[in-house]
CSV table of C-alpha atoms in Angstrom, one decimal:
chain,number,residue,atom,x,y,z
A,1,UNK,CA,-36.9,-16.1,-66.6
A,2,UNK,CA,-36.3,-14.2,-69.8
A,3,UNK,CA,-37.5,-15.6,-73.2
A,4,UNK,CA,-34.1,-14.8,-74.7
A,5,UNK,CA,-32.4,-17.1,-72.2
A,6,UNK,CA,-34.8,-20.0,-72.8
A,7,UNK,CA,-34.2,-19.7,-76.6
A,8,UNK,CA,-30.5,-19.7,-76.0
A,9,UNK,CA,-30.8,-22.9,-74.0
A,10,UNK,CA,-33.2,-24.5,-76.6
A,11,UNK,CA,-30.7,-23.7,-79.4
A,12,UNK,CA,-28.0,-25.5,-77.4
A,13,UNK,CA,-25.8,-22.4,-77.4
A,14,UNK,CA,-23.5,-23.4,-74.6
A,15,UNK,CA,-21.3,-20.3,-74.8
A,16,UNK,CA,-24.3,-18.0,-74.7
A,17,UNK,CA,-25.9,-19.9,-71.8
A,18,UNK,CA,-22.8,-19.9,-69.8
A,19,UNK,CA,-22.2,-16.2,-70.5
A,20,UNK,CA,-25.8,-15.4,-69.5
A,21,UNK,CA,-25.5,-17.3,-66.3
A,22,UNK,CA,-22.4,-15.5,-65.2
A,23,UNK,CA,-23.8,-12.1,-66.3
A,24,UNK,CA,-26.9,-12.7,-64.3
A,25,UNK,CA,-24.9,-13.0,-61.1
A,26,UNK,CA,-23.3,-9.6,-61.8
A,27,UNK,CA,-26.6,-8.0,-62.6
A,28,UNK,CA,-28.4,-9.4,-59.6
A,29,UNK,CA,-26.0,-10.9,-57.0
A,30,UNK,CA,-28.9,-12.0,-54.8
A,31,UNK,CA,-29.0,-15.0,-57.1
A,32,UNK,CA,-32.7,-15.7,-57.2
A,33,UNK,CA,-33.1,-15.4,-61.0
A,34,UNK,CA,-29.7,-17.0,-61.4
A,35,UNK,CA,-30.8,-20.2,-59.6
A,36,UNK,CA,-33.9,-20.5,-61.7
A,37,UNK,CA,-31.9,-20.0,-64.9
A,38,UNK,CA,-29.2,-22.5,-63.8
A,39,UNK,CA,-31.8,-25.1,-63.0
A,40,UNK,CA,-33.4,-24.7,-66.4
A,41,UNK,CA,-30.0,-24.9,-68.1
A,42,UNK,CA,-28.9,-28.0,-66.1
A,43,UNK,CA,-32.2,-29.7,-67.0
A,44,UNK,CA,-31.9,-29.1,-70.7
A,45,UNK,CA,-28.1,-29.2,-71.3
A,46,UNK,CA,-26.4,-32.3,-70.0
A,47,UNK,CA,-23.0,-31.0,-71.2
A,48,UNK,CA,-23.3,-27.6,-69.5
A,49,UNK,CA,-20.3,-28.1,-67.3
A,50,UNK,CA,-16.7,-28.8,-68.2
A,51,UNK,CA,-14.1,-30.7,-66.1
A,52,UNK,CA,-12.3,-28.2,-63.9
A,53,UNK,CA,-8.8,-27.3,-65.0
A,54,UNK,CA,-7.6,-26.8,-61.5
A,55,UNK,CA,-6.8,-23.1,-61.6
A,56,UNK,CA,-6.3,-22.0,-58.0
A,57,UNK,CA,-8.3,-19.1,-56.6
A,58,UNK,CA,-8.3,-17.3,-53.2
A,59,UNK,CA,-10.7,-19.1,-50.9
A,60,UNK,CA,-10.4,-16.4,-48.2
A,61,UNK,CA,-13.3,-13.9,-48.5
A,62,UNK,CA,-11.0,-11.1,-47.2
A,63,UNK,CA,-9.0,-11.5,-50.5
A,64,UNK,CA,-12.0,-11.3,-52.7
A,65,UNK,CA,-12.3,-8.1,-54.8
A,66,UNK,CA,-14.3,-6.9,-57.9
A,67,UNK,CA,-11.2,-7.4,-60.0
A,68,UNK,CA,-10.8,-11.0,-58.8
A,69,UNK,CA,-14.5,-11.6,-59.5
A,70,UNK,CA,-14.1,-10.3,-63.0
A,71,UNK,CA,-11.0,-12.4,-63.6
A,72,UNK,CA,-12.9,-15.4,-62.3
A,73,UNK,CA,-15.7,-14.6,-64.7
A,74,UNK,CA,-13.2,-14.5,-67.6
A,75,UNK,CA,-11.7,-17.8,-66.6
A,76,UNK,CA,-15.2,-19.2,-66.3
A,77,UNK,CA,-15.8,-18.3,-69.9
A,78,UNK,CA,-12.7,-20.5,-70.8
A,79,UNK,CA,-13.4,-23.3,-68.4
A,80,UNK,CA,-17.1,-23.6,-67.2
A,81,UNK,CA,-16.8,-26.0,-64.4
A,82,UNK,CA,-19.2,-26.6,-61.6
A,83,UNK,CA,-16.3,-25.8,-59.1
A,84,UNK,CA,-15.6,-22.4,-60.7
A,85,UNK,CA,-19.3,-21.5,-61.0
A,86,UNK,CA,-19.9,-22.3,-57.3
A,87,UNK,CA,-16.9,-20.1,-56.3
A,88,UNK,CA,-18.1,-17.4,-58.7
A,89,UNK,CA,-21.5,-17.3,-57.2
A,90,UNK,CA,-20.2,-17.1,-53.6
A,91,UNK,CA,-17.7,-14.4,-54.6
A,92,UNK,CA,-20.3,-12.4,-56.4
A,93,UNK,CA,-22.6,-12.5,-53.4
A,94,UNK,CA,-19.8,-11.4,-51.1
A,95,UNK,CA,-18.2,-8.8,-53.3
A,96,UNK,CA,-21.5,-7.3,-54.5
A,97,UNK,CA,-23.4,-7.6,-51.3
A,98,UNK,CA,-24.0,-3.8,-51.3
A,99,UNK,CA,-25.6,-4.0,-54.7
A,100,UNK,CA,-27.8,-6.9,-53.5
A,101,UNK,CA,-28.9,-4.8,-50.5
A,102,UNK,CA,-29.7,-1.9,-52.8
A,103,UNK,CA,-31.7,-4.1,-55.1
A,104,UNK,CA,-33.7,-5.5,-52.1
A,105,UNK,CA,-34.3,-1.9,-50.9
A,106,UNK,CA,-35.5,-0.8,-54.4
A,107,UNK,CA,-37.8,-3.9,-54.6
A,108,UNK,CA,-39.3,-3.1,-51.2
A,109,UNK,CA,-39.8,0.5,-52.3
A,110,UNK,CA,-41.6,-0.6,-55.5
A,111,UNK,CA,-43.8,-2.9,-53.5
A,112,UNK,CA,-44.6,-0.2,-50.9
A,113,UNK,CA,-45.4,2.3,-53.7
A,114,UNK,CA,-47.6,-0.2,-55.5
A,115,UNK,CA,-49.4,-1.0,-52.2
A,116,UNK,CA,-49.9,2.7,-51.4
A,117,UNK,CA,-51.4,3.2,-54.9
A,118,UNK,CA,-53.7,0.2,-54.5
A,119,UNK,CA,-54.8,1.6,-51.1
A,120,UNK,CA,-55.6,5.0,-52.7
A,121,UNK,CA,-57.5,3.4,-55.6
A,122,UNK,CA,-59.4,1.2,-53.1
A,123,UNK,CA,-60.2,4.2,-51.0
A,124,UNK,CA,-61.4,6.2,-54.0
A,125,UNK,CA,-63.6,3.3,-54.9
A,126,UNK,CA,-65.2,3.2,-51.5
A,127,UNK,CA,-65.9,6.9,-51.7
A,128,UNK,CA,-67.7,6.5,-55.0
A,129,UNK,CA,-70.0,4.0,-53.3
A,130,UNK,CA,-70.7,6.4,-50.5
A,131,UNK,CA,-71.4,9.3,-52.9
A,132,UNK,CA,-73.7,7.1,-55.0
A,133,UNK,CA,-75.4,6.0,-51.8
A,134,UNK,CA,-76.0,9.7,-50.8
A,135,UNK,CA,-77.5,10.4,-54.2
A,136,UNK,CA,-79.8,7.3,-54.0
A,137,UNK,CA,-80.9,8.1,-50.5
A,138,UNK,CA,-81.6,11.7,-51.6
A,139,UNK,CA,-83.9,10.4,-54.4
A,140,UNK,CA,-85.7,8.2,-51.8
A,141,UNK,CA,-86.2,11.1,-49.4
A,142,UNK,CA,-87.3,13.4,-52.3
A,143,UNK,CA,-89.9,10.9,-53.5
A,144,UNK,CA,-91.1,10.3,-50.0
A,145,UNK,CA,-91.5,14.1,-49.5
A,146,UNK,CA,-93.5,14.3,-52.7
A,147,UNK,CA,-95.7,11.4,-51.6
A,148,UNK,CA,-96.5,12.9,-48.2
A,149,UNK,CA,-96.7,16.4,-49.6
A,150,UNK,CA,-93.9,17.8,-47.4
A,151,UNK,CA,-91.9,20.5,-49.2
A,152,UNK,CA,-89.1,20.5,-46.5
A,153,UNK,CA,-88.6,16.7,-46.9
A,154,UNK,CA,-88.6,17.0,-50.7
A,155,UNK,CA,-86.1,19.8,-50.6
A,156,UNK,CA,-83.8,17.9,-48.3
A,157,UNK,CA,-84.0,14.8,-50.6
A,158,UNK,CA,-83.2,16.9,-53.7
A,159,UNK,CA,-80.2,18.4,-51.9
A,160,UNK,CA,-78.9,14.9,-51.1
A,161,UNK,CA,-79.3,14.0,-54.8
A,162,UNK,CA,-77.3,17.1,-55.9
A,163,UNK,CA,-74.6,16.7,-53.3
A,164,UNK,CA,-74.1,13.0,-53.8
A,165,UNK,CA,-74.2,13.4,-57.6
A,166,UNK,CA,-71.6,16.2,-57.6
A,167,UNK,CA,-69.2,14.4,-55.3
A,168,UNK,CA,-69.6,11.2,-57.3
A,169,UNK,CA,-68.9,12.9,-60.6
A,170,UNK,CA,-66.0,14.9,-59.1
A,171,UNK,CA,-64.4,11.8,-57.8
A,172,UNK,CA,-64.8,10.0,-61.1
A,173,UNK,CA,-62.8,12.7,-62.9
A,174,UNK,CA,-59.7,12.0,-60.7
């Protein structure tokens, strides 16, 4: 929930709170953030709702349009009743269902992209460990070769140090 909204609630700005709630349903018709905001407002503002003035609205979803939704939002700004808000939420979710699906898809894409990035970073981290291990093993083999006076073993160990070190440094620069 946004800090601006909580400050609006805390300052007892009923018009601002009501406007923010209605706007949130148009911004994100899935309603998740709206529900959180509404619960916060209801908890802190006992006079959030007004008595419904009885203005009739189409209850049949087949008659719901974006124009009707915006008209209801306007009427909600004049008479913020629980009945109007409930209808407004249902109408927004119905009329803006394509937008809600698009937002879901974008969210899934962001999560997938973040997951892919984490996988790449984790993979790179694993390679660093392997490269460091090759360099350390090379040092061990080189020291062993020196101790047993075997030039071939020493050379092999030094090659491992160089190869592991180069790969480690190259991977660190990415």
